[in-house]
Amino acid sequence: MSLVLLAALAMLLGGTLALFFRDGRRASLCGALGALAGAALGLPPALGALRGRSPAPLALDWSLPFGSFIVGLDALSAFFLVVLLTLCALSAVFGAGYLAGHGAHRRLGPVWFFYGALAASMTLVLVARDAVLFLVAWELMSLASYFLVVFDDEKESVRRAGWTYLVATHLGTAFLLFFFLLLARGAGTTNFYALPGAAGPLAGTAFLLALVGFGTKAGLVPLHVWLPEAHPAAPSHVSSVMSAVMIKTGVYGLLRSLLLLGAPPAWWGWTLLGVGAATACYGALSALAQRDLKRLLAYSSVENVGIIVLGIGLGVLGRAGGHPLVAVLGFGGALLHVLNHALFKGLLFMGAGSVLSAVGTRDMEHMGGLLKRMPWTGAAFLVAAAAACGLPPLNGFVGEFLLYSAAFHAAAREGAAWGPLAIAALALAGALALAAFAKAVGIVFLGEPRGERAAAAREAGWTMRAPLLLLAVFCVLSGHWGALVLYASSGALAQLAGLGPASFVLSMQGTLSTLWYVSAGFSLVVLLALLLALLRERLLSGREVGEGLTWDCGYAAPTARMQYTASSFAEPLTTFFGPLLRVRERAHGPEGFFPAAATFETETPGLFRERVYKPLFEAGLRLALKLRWVQHGRIQLYVLYIALTLLALLVWKLG
Amino acid sequence: MRTLVHLPLALLLAPLLPGVIHRVKAFFGGRDGVPLFQLYYDLARLLRKGAVYSRTTTWVFRAGPVVVLASTLAALTLLPLGGLPALMAFPGDLLLFAYLLALGRFFMVLAALDTGSAFEGMGASREVWYSALAEPALLLALAAMARQSGALSLNDLYASLSPESLYTPGGPALLLAAAALLVVFLAENARIPFDDPNTHLELTMVHEVMILDHSGPDLAFLEYASALKLWALGSLLTGLLLPLHEGGTLIDAAAGVGGLVLLAVGVGVLESCMARLRLTRVSNLLAAATALAVLALMLVRRGA
């Protein structure tokens, strides 16, 4: 147990040491080494706990106000911890290369300090076994990530994104505070080991509080508004950690609160399923409509969190309805997708970071043809994009396959109405994600460059490339050996599914053998593709292989401007789903007989931000302005207020 | 042994189906039309040719046809043909089937975008648009069939169907599912009313425009893959509408192939009597197919 704490300490220490170096390179070295040391220290106990060797919980004699310092590591925490440590270490290595370009004109120490603090506080969130400790770690995590989001604080948009994030995360924490208060009041203590089932008749309320609180961090619709603002604003290695790991702490929190609340009724499952389905579809659709590469990826994270929560919903429904196999498939799919999303989304954000530093803009309409200029980054990005669409033979498919299986089981065998709902949502989200990632890869990496910067782009350095390639390999491996990954998470799965050992083992065996079939299918595709590639080589060898211009109806001078753009690629779908997306268009058409300049711009600001939160906050502001007469700036008046309040309290207490 | 029959049949006979469609259309148009085996001749010629690549393209363009064909072939191993079982079957194989086809589509779209051509970009954009709406229809129709039979693998699912099953209380639901599958079949195979493979204008094509820049063996791979895809999605449909399981391998094979040829004739007739839909109406038709599949699901739930 103490090894995990040491790991957190190492990451924090690396960041703190970085503060002392003015030189950017040395600061980066400290920060990255700290993260690597953290991974080296923390992974062995985490992997051990996954295999059933959970260390005894550790209670230190630290007196927190109202709480105590208790940490523990069970299979569920360990599963998330493995994801966390791996991604934090790899992102740190990437970040060391990525920030080298920024080192000339700003100090990097603070970035690495907050990075270390973020990693350490997330570790603490996962191992905390006391409500107060958990909330403290949760707040530290939110603050550390806030300071990382506002790294580029000269830009107004970044400051605005940071503000949105700060408001959202604290509103979320407020709900968590009430959630834990409810539990602690029932149990008389804040110790997690004493909390299970403490909510009693108020369990439903507690569940909703947890859903809002953790859902805000996870990015569930309609609480996701901070996510597409904050993820793109942060430096890319931080976006990668935020998307791959930090929003998963929301998922972890949801799962943990399910464990704390005891056996779930069916309506919790319905709620989770509904919210997850809406999130998945809305996220995928919004991703498709973006022209900012990192915003696209951020919305895709919204989609994937939706898929994960949908899976949790399936698991809860399976558990509540007494369908052990559905419970195992649902929770198993959700867990696999947690890992797989971390792998491919981490890669995608880092890939976007490489592109960003090469091209200098996140606007896809200025990119194109980067695969030729950045072959390694491009290939890794392509692998991760295919994984993000849930395509075989990559890891994205495995988790979604389990979720589909759960839904099909529910629909076919149990005749449950939620089965088809899940199938429809998964299918729509999957197909829309395919469109979004075909757009991302096609517009950014393929075709001709759409600008000078894109034409002059160069491949990233090795420190940036190595984590990308490693993650791409992980994506392939964890796809091919999905059964092994599921087997490794069986401890966590058993906790969540709440089944007796016999029926759990039975359901697991069926699932694992199916996954091996899927792996066989994967190998078959790879084998066939290799054979066909060889055949093609054989056929073409010795024959004339020419080069020419792309066919454009005989037009002899094609230019890059004739290509399809990100906006035009997505146009049919964004028009079809127009009422949901509200894409804003600003057109300035060609005029006169010899038209010269014409411009056309699209922007997708997000339905909920425009239609729900803006009016809500404006109303709040108006209300606050009406109350301004209370505030005069005269000390004696304030003292009077205080005296009156005290008097009122006295009367209330004594009267 | 019977599991080994379907794949060679598909590999050999799939290029026949476009030929049948062509002949039927020629007959309706009062023309002689191309020979029945035209696609075989085309494939043989293309495989003997060299290739021309656009300077814009990268390895993604070259990988496109290979991945498209490989994924279609792999999808075929999961597919039964009438009474002939599939080579590989496991619970949930229908999902792998659907996503293997999606893998092919992804690479086809990327290869199209790789050329940097406005036309091919247009085709790619329309392809993902159609398929985004066709995917829910396909999976929900399969879910309705799975509910009807209680099976989760394509093999068990199709084996449980029989000619009588259309007259059972679940029959109407199966017919609705078949209608949804028919729409998906036409959309995914770039047939009228979604796409006109015979049009002369790049602007109006979807599938054909995406493969404009492919040549030689690459084009052969793509043409062959699209014939196989026609066969694959066609056998999903015929297995439902003509569920003949006689037991003899030869009879079953003949029934399966016969069903597919009948389907090809039907497509030919349909294409002769119908025009292409306006682009904006396509989404309505696909959404209607999804609605039919949902209706089928509701019916089987009531019937059960």
mmCIF file with all atom_site columns, C-alpha atoms in Angstrom, chain A residues 371-372 375 378-379 382 385-386 389-393 397 400-401 404-405 408-409 411-417 420 423-424 426-428 430-432 434-435 437-439 441-443 445-448 514 517-518 520-522 524-525 528-530 532-533 535-536 539-540 543-553 559 562-564 568-573 576-577, chain B residues 46-60 62 65-67 69-71 73-74 77 88-96 99-100 102-103 105-107 109-111 113-126 128-129 131-133 135-137 139-140 142-144 146-148 150-152 202 212-213 216-218 221 283-284 287 297 301:
data_model
loop_
_atom_site.group_PDB
_atom_site.id
_atom_site.type_symbol
_atom_site.label_atom_id
_atom_site.label_alt_id
_atom_site.label_comp_id
_atom_site.label_asym_id
_atom_site.label_entity_id
_atom_site.label_seq_id
_atom_site.pdbx_PDB_ins_code
_atom_site.Cartn_x
_atom_site.Cartn_y
_atom_site.Cartn_z
_atom_site.occupancy
_atom_site.B_iso_or_equiv
_atom_site.pdbx_formal_charge
_atom_site.auth_seq_id
_atom_site.auth_comp_id
_atom_site.auth_asym_id
_atom_site.auth_atom_id
_atom_site.pdbx_PDB_model_num
ATOM 1   C CA . LEU A 1 371 ? 0.858   11.764  -43.506 1.00 0.00 ? 371 LEU A CA 1
ATOM 2   C CA . LYS A 1 372 ? 3.638   12.310  -46.043 1.00 0.00 ? 372 LYS A CA 1
ATOM 3   C CA . PRO A 1 375 ? 4.625   9.411   -41.368 1.00 0.00 ? 375 PRO A CA 1
ATOM 4   C CA . GLY A 1 378 ? 0.133   9.868   -39.020 1.00 0.00 ? 378 GLY A CA 1
ATOM 5   C CA . ALA A 1 379 ? 0.260   6.080   -38.897 1.00 0.00 ? 379 ALA A CA 1
ATOM 6   C CA . LEU A 1 382 ? -4.712  6.354   -38.027 1.00 0.00 ? 382 LEU A CA 1
ATOM 7   C CA . ALA A 1 385 ? -8.733  6.665   -35.069 1.00 0.00 ? 385 ALA A CA 1
ATOM 8   C CA . ALA A 1 386 ? -9.756  3.239   -36.352 1.00 0.00 ? 386 ALA A CA 1
ATOM 9   C CA . CYS A 1 389 ? -14.500 3.975   -34.387 1.00 0.00 ? 389 CYS A CA 1
ATOM 10  C CA . GLY A 1 390 ? -14.653 0.551   -32.756 1.00 0.00 ? 390 GLY A CA 1
ATOM 11  C CA . LEU A 1 391 ? -13.293 -1.175  -35.832 1.00 0.00 ? 391 LEU A CA 1
ATOM 12  C CA . PRO A 1 392 ? -11.743 -4.633  -35.771 1.00 0.00 ? 392 PRO A CA 1
ATOM 13  C CA . PRO A 1 393 ? -8.920  -5.666  -35.362 1.00 0.00 ? 393 PRO A CA 1
ATOM 14  C CA . PHE A 1 397 ? -14.136 -3.011  -30.921 1.00 0.00 ? 397 PHE A CA 1
ATOM 15  C CA . GLU A 1 400 ? -18.201 -2.215  -27.685 1.00 0.00 ? 400 GLU A CA 1
ATOM 16  C CA . PHE A 1 401 ? -18.614 -5.843  -28.689 1.00 0.00 ? 401 PHE A CA 1
ATOM 17  C CA . TYR A 1 404 ? -23.567 -4.978  -27.883 1.00 0.00 ? 404 TYR A CA 1
ATOM 18  C CA . SER A 1 405 ? -23.561 -8.586  -26.683 1.00 0.00 ? 405 SER A CA 1
ATOM 19  C CA . PHE A 1 408 ? -28.435 -8.420  -27.730 1.00 0.00 ? 408 PHE A CA 1
ATOM 20  C CA . HIS A 1 409 ? -28.694 -10.883 -24.867 1.00 0.00 ? 409 HIS A CA 1
ATOM 21  C CA . ALA A 1 411 ? -33.160 -8.138  -26.296 1.00 0.00 ? 411 ALA A CA 1
ATOM 22  C CA . ALA A 1 412 ? -33.111 -11.692 -27.580 1.00 0.00 ? 412 ALA A CA 1
ATOM 23  C CA . ARG A 1 413 ? -33.180 -13.864 -24.480 1.00 0.00 ? 413 ARG A CA 1
ATOM 24  C CA . GLU A 1 414 ? -34.866 -11.729 -21.853 1.00 0.00 ? 414 GLU A CA 1
ATOM 25  C CA . GLY A 1 415 ? -37.043 -9.632  -24.131 1.00 0.00 ? 415 GLY A CA 1
ATOM 26  C CA . ALA A 1 416 ? -36.044 -6.533  -22.207 1.00 0.00 ? 416 ALA A CA 1
ATOM 27  C CA . ALA A 1 417 ? -36.980 -3.240  -23.828 1.00 0.00 ? 417 ALA A CA 1
ATOM 28  C CA . PRO A 1 420 ? -32.871 -2.480  -28.408 1.00 0.00 ? 420 PRO A CA 1
ATOM 29  C CA . ILE A 1 423 ? -28.283 -1.354  -29.634 1.00 0.00 ? 423 ILE A CA 1
ATOM 30  C CA . ALA A 1 424 ? -29.726 1.641   -31.455 1.00 0.00 ? 424 ALA A CA 1
ATOM 31  C CA . LEU A 1 426 ? -24.411 2.091   -29.928 1.00 0.00 ? 426 LEU A CA 1
ATOM 32  C CA . ALA A 1 427 ? -25.010 1.655   -33.648 1.00 0.00 ? 427 ALA A CA 1
ATOM 33  C CA . LEU A 1 428 ? -25.769 5.309   -34.263 1.00 0.00 ? 428 LEU A CA 1
ATOM 34  C CA . GLY A 1 430 ? -20.523 4.052   -33.755 1.00 0.00 ? 430 GLY A CA 1
ATOM 35  C CA . ALA A 1 431 ? -21.468 5.038   -37.275 1.00 0.00 ? 431 ALA A CA 1
ATOM 36  C CA . LEU A 1 432 ? -21.258 8.753   -36.471 1.00 0.00 ? 432 LEU A CA 1
ATOM 37  C CA . LEU A 1 434 ? -16.718 6.534   -38.020 1.00 0.00 ? 434 LEU A CA 1
ATOM 38  C CA . ALA A 1 435 ? -17.757 9.578   -39.992 1.00 0.00 ? 435 ALA A CA 1
ATOM 39  C CA . PHE A 1 437 ? -12.746 10.013  -37.539 1.00 0.00 ? 437 PHE A CA 1
ATOM 40  C CA . ALA A 1 438 ? -12.765 9.464   -41.282 1.00 0.00 ? 438 ALA A CA 1
ATOM 41  C CA . LYS A 1 439 ? -12.994 13.231  -41.411 1.00 0.00 ? 439 LYS A CA 1
ATOM 42  C CA . VAL A 1 441 ? -7.776  11.424  -40.561 1.00 0.00 ? 441 VAL A CA 1
ATOM 43  C CA . GLY A 1 442 ? -8.824  12.273  -44.092 1.00 0.00 ? 442 GLY A CA 1
ATOM 44  C CA . ILE A 1 443 ? -8.748  16.036  -43.764 1.00 0.00 ? 443 ILE A CA 1
ATOM 45  C CA . PHE A 1 445 ? -3.380  13.656  -42.842 1.00 0.00 ? 445 PHE A CA 1
ATOM 46  C CA . LEU A 1 446 ? -4.484  12.865  -46.389 1.00 0.00 ? 446 LEU A CA 1
ATOM 47  C CA . GLY A 1 447 ? -4.836  14.804  -49.601 1.00 0.00 ? 447 GLY A CA 1
ATOM 48  C CA . GLU A 1 448 ? -2.900  17.978  -50.343 1.00 0.00 ? 448 GLU A CA 1
ATOM 49  C CA . THR A 1 514 ? -16.500 -15.567 -27.174 1.00 0.00 ? 514 THR A CA 1
ATOM 50  C CA . TYR A 1 517 ? -13.419 -16.164 -31.176 1.00 0.00 ? 517 TYR A CA 1
ATOM 51  C CA . VAL A 1 518 ? -13.306 -12.436 -31.775 1.00 0.00 ? 518 VAL A CA 1
ATOM 52  C CA . ALA A 1 520 ? -9.527  -15.364 -34.115 1.00 0.00 ? 520 ALA A CA 1
ATOM 53  C CA . GLY A 1 521 ? -11.587 -13.136 -36.390 1.00 0.00 ? 521 GLY A CA 1
ATOM 54  C CA . PHE A 1 522 ? -9.083  -10.329 -35.846 1.00 0.00 ? 522 PHE A CA 1
ATOM 55  C CA . LEU A 1 524 ? -7.996  -13.708 -39.832 1.00 0.00 ? 524 LEU A CA 1
ATOM 56  C CA . VAL A 1 525 ? -8.437  -10.135 -41.086 1.00 0.00 ? 525 VAL A CA 1
ATOM 57  C CA . LEU A 1 528 ? -5.913  -11.963 -45.169 1.00 0.00 ? 528 LEU A CA 1
ATOM 58  C CA . ALA A 1 529 ? -4.753  -8.368  -45.517 1.00 0.00 ? 529 ALA A CA 1
ATOM 59  C CA . LEU A 1 530 ? -1.107  -9.457  -45.440 1.00 0.00 ? 530 LEU A CA 1
ATOM 60  C CA . LEU A 1 532 ? -3.591  -9.782  -50.299 1.00 0.00 ? 532 LEU A CA 1
ATOM 61  C CA . ALA A 1 533 ? -0.877  -7.161  -49.940 1.00 0.00 ? 533 ALA A CA 1
ATOM 62  C CA . LEU A 1 535 ? -0.492  -10.815 -53.891 1.00 0.00 ? 535 LEU A CA 1
ATOM 63  C CA . ARG A 1 536 ? -0.759  -7.207  -54.990 1.00 0.00 ? 536 ARG A CA 1
ATOM 64  C CA . LEU A 1 539 ? 0.995   -8.814  -59.464 1.00 0.00 ? 539 LEU A CA 1
ATOM 65  C CA . LEU A 1 540 ? 2.548   -5.390  -59.832 1.00 0.00 ? 540 LEU A CA 1
ATOM 66  C CA . ARG A 1 543 ? 4.727   -4.202  -64.577 1.00 0.00 ? 543 ARG A CA 1
ATOM 67  C CA . GLU A 1 544 ? 4.489   -0.552  -65.392 1.00 0.00 ? 544 GLU A CA 1
ATOM 68  C CA . VAL A 1 545 ? 3.506   1.462   -62.335 1.00 0.00 ? 545 VAL A CA 1
ATOM 69  C CA . GLY A 1 546 ? 2.960   5.074   -63.274 1.00 0.00 ? 546 GLY A CA 1
ATOM 70  C CA . GLU A 1 547 ? 2.399   8.275   -61.406 1.00 0.00 ? 547 GLU A CA 1
ATOM 71  C CA . GLY A 1 548 ? 0.081   11.050  -62.353 1.00 0.00 ? 548 GLY A CA 1
ATOM 72  C CA . LEU A 1 549 ? -2.322  13.720  -61.269 1.00 0.00 ? 549 LEU A CA 1
ATOM 73  C CA . THR A 1 550 ? -5.484  12.933  -59.444 1.00 0.00 ? 550 THR A CA 1
ATOM 74  C CA . TRP A 1 551 ? -8.353  12.548  -61.905 1.00 0.00 ? 551 TRP A CA 1
ATOM 75  C CA . ASP A 1 552 ? -10.447 15.695  -61.824 1.00 0.00 ? 552 ASP A CA 1
ATOM 76  C CA . CYS A 1 553 ? -12.624 15.392  -64.925 1.00 0.00 ? 553 CYS A CA 1
ATOM 77  C CA . THR A 1 559 ? -5.177  22.850  -56.553 1.00 0.00 ? 559 THR A CA 1
ATOM 78  C CA . MET A 1 562 ? -10.512 22.119  -54.725 1.00 0.00 ? 562 MET A CA 1
ATOM 79  C CA . GLN A 1 563 ? -10.459 19.428  -52.086 1.00 0.00 ? 563 GLN A CA 1
ATOM 80  C CA . TYR A 1 564 ? -13.326 18.573  -49.862 1.00 0.00 ? 564 TYR A CA 1
ATOM 81  C CA . SER A 1 568 ? -18.160 20.090  -46.457 1.00 0.00 ? 568 SER A CA 1
ATOM 82  C CA . PHE A 1 569 ? -17.394 16.493  -45.565 1.00 0.00 ? 569 PHE A CA 1
ATOM 83  C CA . ALA A 1 570 ? -19.671 16.642  -42.548 1.00 0.00 ? 570 ALA A CA 1
ATOM 84  C CA . GLU A 1 571 ? -22.333 18.834  -44.158 1.00 0.00 ? 571 GLU A CA 1
ATOM 85  C CA . PRO A 1 572 ? -24.921 16.168  -45.152 1.00 0.00 ? 572 PRO A CA 1
ATOM 86  C CA . LEU A 1 573 ? -24.993 14.733  -41.650 1.00 0.00 ? 573 LEU A CA 1
ATOM 87  C CA . PHE A 1 576 ? -29.759 16.079  -41.272 1.00 0.00 ? 576 PHE A CA 1
ATOM 88  C CA . PHE A 1 577 ? -29.205 16.517  -37.553 1.00 0.00 ? 577 PHE A CA 1
ATOM 89  C CA . LEU B 2 46  ? -7.568  -5.651  -64.475 1.00 0.00 ? 46  LEU B CA 1
ATOM 90  C CA . LEU B 2 47  ? -5.462  -8.222  -62.641 1.00 0.00 ? 47  LEU B CA 1
ATOM 91  C CA . ARG B 2 48  ? -3.127  -8.391  -65.636 1.00 0.00 ? 48  ARG B CA 1
ATOM 92  C CA . LYS B 2 49  ? -2.607  -4.625  -65.825 1.00 0.00 ? 49  LYS B CA 1
ATOM 93  C CA . GLY B 2 50  ? -0.133  -2.269  -64.219 1.00 0.00 ? 50  GLY B CA 1
ATOM 94  C CA . ALA B 2 51  ? -1.296  0.664   -62.146 1.00 0.00 ? 51  ALA B CA 1
ATOM 95  C CA . VAL B 2 52  ? -1.222  4.448   -62.086 1.00 0.00 ? 52  VAL B CA 1
ATOM 96  C CA . TYR B 2 53  ? -1.118  6.278   -58.788 1.00 0.00 ? 53  TYR B CA 1
ATOM 97  C CA . SER B 2 54  ? -1.783  9.901   -58.128 1.00 0.00 ? 54  SER B CA 1
ATOM 98  C CA . ARG B 2 55  ? 1.203   11.821  -56.782 1.00 0.00 ? 55  ARG B CA 1
ATOM 99  C CA . THR B 2 56  ? -1.003  13.074  -53.969 1.00 0.00 ? 56  THR B CA 1
ATOM 100 C CA . THR B 2 57  ? -1.639  9.641   -52.532 1.00 0.00 ? 57  THR B CA 1
ATOM 101 C CA . THR B 2 58  ? 0.132   7.784   -49.735 1.00 0.00 ? 58  THR B CA 1
ATOM 102 C CA . TRP B 2 59  ? 0.231   4.209   -48.524 1.00 0.00 ? 59  TRP B CA 1
ATOM 103 C CA . VAL B 2 60  ? -3.324  4.628   -47.244 1.00 0.00 ? 60  VAL B CA 1
ATOM 104 C CA . ARG B 2 62  ? -2.654  1.504   -51.597 1.00 0.00 ? 62  ARG B CA 1
ATOM 105 C CA . PRO B 2 65  ? -8.335  -2.029  -51.644 1.00 0.00 ? 65  PRO B CA 1
ATOM 106 C CA . VAL B 2 66  ? -6.382  -4.649  -49.693 1.00 0.00 ? 66  VAL B CA 1
ATOM 107 C CA . VAL B 2 67  ? -8.204  -3.896  -46.442 1.00 0.00 ? 67  VAL B CA 1
ATOM 108 C CA . LEU B 2 69  ? -11.191 -7.050  -49.758 1.00 0.00 ? 69  LEU B CA 1
ATOM 109 C CA . ALA B 2 70  ? -9.687  -8.658  -46.647 1.00 0.00 ? 70  ALA B CA 1
ATOM 110 C CA . SER B 2 71  ? -12.457 -7.407  -44.390 1.00 0.00 ? 71  SER B CA 1
ATOM 111 C CA . LEU B 2 73  ? -13.631 -11.947 -47.089 1.00 0.00 ? 73  LEU B CA 1
ATOM 112 C CA . ALA B 2 74  ? -13.404 -12.224 -43.311 1.00 0.00 ? 74  ALA B CA 1
ATOM 113 C CA . THR B 2 77  ? -16.569 -16.558 -43.167 1.00 0.00 ? 77  THR B CA 1
ATOM 114 C CA . MET B 2 88  ? -17.027 -19.657 -38.073 1.00 0.00 ? 88  MET B CA 1
ATOM 115 C CA . ALA B 2 89  ? -19.865 -19.062 -35.624 1.00 0.00 ? 89  ALA B CA 1
ATOM 116 C CA . PHE B 2 90  ? -20.058 -17.790 -32.069 1.00 0.00 ? 90  PHE B CA 1
ATOM 117 C CA . PRO B 2 91  ? -22.576 -15.787 -30.048 1.00 0.00 ? 91  PRO B CA 1
ATOM 118 C CA . GLY B 2 92  ? -22.435 -12.226 -31.277 1.00 0.00 ? 92  GLY B CA 1
ATOM 119 C CA . ASP B 2 93  ? -20.764 -12.973 -34.608 1.00 0.00 ? 93  ASP B CA 1
ATOM 120 C CA . LEU B 2 94  ? -23.333 -10.747 -36.300 1.00 0.00 ? 94  LEU B CA 1
ATOM 121 C CA . LEU B 2 95  ? -21.627 -7.763  -34.648 1.00 0.00 ? 95  LEU B CA 1
ATOM 122 C CA . LEU B 2 96  ? -18.236 -8.760  -35.950 1.00 0.00 ? 96  LEU B CA 1
ATOM 123 C CA . TYR B 2 99  ? -18.096 -4.077  -38.010 1.00 0.00 ? 99  TYR B CA 1
ATOM 124 C CA . LEU B 2 100 ? -15.898 -5.879  -40.521 1.00 0.00 ? 100 LEU B CA 1
ATOM 125 C CA . ALA B 2 102 ? -17.484 -0.964  -41.419 1.00 0.00 ? 102 ALA B CA 1
ATOM 126 C CA . LEU B 2 103 ? -13.717 -1.512  -41.441 1.00 0.00 ? 103 LEU B CA 1
ATOM 127 C CA . ARG B 2 105 ? -15.916 1.279   -45.491 1.00 0.00 ? 105 ARG B CA 1
ATOM 128 C CA . PHE B 2 106 ? -13.516 3.249   -43.299 1.00 0.00 ? 106 PHE B CA 1
ATOM 129 C CA . PHE B 2 107 ? -10.559 2.405   -45.506 1.00 0.00 ? 107 PHE B CA 1
ATOM 130 C CA . VAL B 2 109 ? -13.424 6.457   -47.463 1.00 0.00 ? 109 VAL B CA 1
ATOM 131 C CA . LEU B 2 110 ? -9.852  7.196   -46.406 1.00 0.00 ? 110 LEU B CA 1
ATOM 132 C CA . ALA B 2 111 ? -8.470  6.026   -49.746 1.00 0.00 ? 111 ALA B CA 1
ATOM 133 C CA . LEU B 2 113 ? -9.933  11.296  -49.319 1.00 0.00 ? 113 LEU B CA 1
ATOM 134 C CA . ASP B 2 114 ? -6.287  10.478  -49.940 1.00 0.00 ? 114 ASP B CA 1
ATOM 135 C CA . THR B 2 115 ? -6.551  11.525  -53.559 1.00 0.00 ? 115 THR B CA 1
ATOM 136 C CA . GLY B 2 116 ? -7.481  15.090  -52.623 1.00 0.00 ? 116 GLY B CA 1
ATOM 137 C CA . SER B 2 117 ? -10.077 15.118  -55.359 1.00 0.00 ? 117 SER B CA 1
ATOM 138 C CA . ALA B 2 118 ? -13.274 17.094  -54.893 1.00 0.00 ? 118 ALA B CA 1
ATOM 139 C CA . PHE B 2 119 ? -15.336 14.319  -56.455 1.00 0.00 ? 119 PHE B CA 1
ATOM 140 C CA . GLU B 2 120 ? -13.931 11.584  -54.318 1.00 0.00 ? 120 GLU B CA 1
ATOM 141 C CA . GLY B 2 121 ? -14.320 13.698  -51.216 1.00 0.00 ? 121 GLY B CA 1
ATOM 142 C CA . MET B 2 122 ? -17.943 14.128  -52.158 1.00 0.00 ? 122 MET B CA 1
ATOM 143 C CA . GLY B 2 123 ? -18.408 10.394  -52.578 1.00 0.00 ? 123 GLY B CA 1
ATOM 144 C CA . ALA B 2 124 ? -16.682 9.735   -49.271 1.00 0.00 ? 124 ALA B CA 1
ATOM 145 C CA . SER B 2 125 ? -18.880 12.252  -47.494 1.00 0.00 ? 125 SER B CA 1
ATOM 146 C CA . ARG B 2 126 ? -22.034 10.651  -48.898 1.00 0.00 ? 126 ARG B CA 1
ATOM 147 C CA . VAL B 2 128 ? -20.404 7.922   -44.388 1.00 0.00 ? 128 VAL B CA 1
ATOM 148 C CA . TRP B 2 129 ? -23.713 9.749   -44.396 1.00 0.00 ? 129 TRP B CA 1
ATOM 149 C CA . SER B 2 131 ? -23.918 4.274   -43.637 1.00 0.00 ? 131 SER B CA 1
ATOM 150 C CA . ALA B 2 132 ? -24.413 6.298   -40.457 1.00 0.00 ? 132 ALA B CA 1
ATOM 151 C CA . LEU B 2 133 ? -28.138 5.976   -41.016 1.00 0.00 ? 133 LEU B CA 1
ATOM 152 C CA . GLU B 2 135 ? -26.075 0.984   -39.428 1.00 0.00 ? 135 GLU B CA 1
ATOM 153 C CA . PRO B 2 136 ? -28.845 1.297   -36.780 1.00 0.00 ? 136 PRO B CA 1
ATOM 154 C CA . ALA B 2 137 ? -31.359 -0.149  -39.252 1.00 0.00 ? 137 ALA B CA 1
ATOM 155 C CA . LEU B 2 139 ? -28.418 -3.919  -36.266 1.00 0.00 ? 139 LEU B CA 1
ATOM 156 C CA . LEU B 2 140 ? -32.005 -3.373  -35.113 1.00 0.00 ? 140 LEU B CA 1
ATOM 157 C CA . LEU B 2 142 ? -30.849 -8.309  -36.762 1.00 0.00 ? 142 LEU B CA 1
ATOM 158 C CA . ALA B 2 143 ? -31.947 -7.747  -33.164 1.00 0.00 ? 143 ALA B CA 1
ATOM 159 C CA . ALA B 2 144 ? -35.567 -8.327  -34.147 1.00 0.00 ? 144 ALA B CA 1
ATOM 160 C CA . ALA B 2 146 ? -32.482 -12.543 -32.793 1.00 0.00 ? 146 ALA B CA 1
ATOM 161 C CA . ARG B 2 147 ? -35.470 -11.928 -30.531 1.00 0.00 ? 147 ARG B CA 1
ATOM 162 C CA . GLN B 2 148 ? -37.640 -14.078 -32.762 1.00 0.00 ? 148 GLN B CA 1
ATOM 163 C CA . GLY B 2 150 ? -33.519 -16.459 -29.325 1.00 0.00 ? 150 GLY B CA 1
ATOM 164 C CA . ALA B 2 151 ? -30.194 -16.989 -31.085 1.00 0.00 ? 151 ALA B CA 1
ATOM 165 C CA . LEU B 2 152 ? -27.168 -14.714 -31.036 1.00 0.00 ? 152 LEU B CA 1
ATOM 166 C CA . GLU B 2 202 ? -18.911 11.911  -61.180 1.00 0.00 ? 202 GLU B CA 1
ATOM 167 C CA . LEU B 2 212 ? -12.172 6.777   -59.665 1.00 0.00 ? 212 LEU B CA 1
ATOM 168 C CA . ASP B 2 213 ? -8.430  6.875   -59.115 1.00 0.00 ? 213 ASP B CA 1
ATOM 169 C CA . GLY B 2 216 ? -5.143  -2.281  -62.223 1.00 0.00 ? 216 GLY B CA 1
ATOM 170 C CA . PRO B 2 217 ? -5.144  -4.912  -59.477 1.00 0.00 ? 217 PRO B CA 1
ATOM 171 C CA . ASP B 2 218 ? -6.357  -2.330  -56.945 1.00 0.00 ? 218 ASP B CA 1
ATOM 172 C CA . PHE B 2 221 ? -9.761  -5.933  -55.638 1.00 0.00 ? 221 PHE B CA 1
ATOM 173 C CA . SER B 2 283 ? -31.911 10.113  -45.416 1.00 0.00 ? 283 SER B CA 1
ATOM 174 C CA . ASN B 2 284 ? -35.683 9.886   -45.059 1.00 0.00 ? 284 ASN B CA 1
ATOM 175 C CA . ALA B 2 287 ? -34.642 6.656   -41.311 1.00 0.00 ? 287 ALA B CA 1
ATOM 176 C CA . LEU B 2 297 ? -38.817 -5.335  -32.651 1.00 0.00 ? 297 LEU B CA 1
ATOM 177 C CA . ARG B 2 301 ? -41.849 -8.367  -28.241 1.00 0.00 ? 301 ARG B CA 1
#
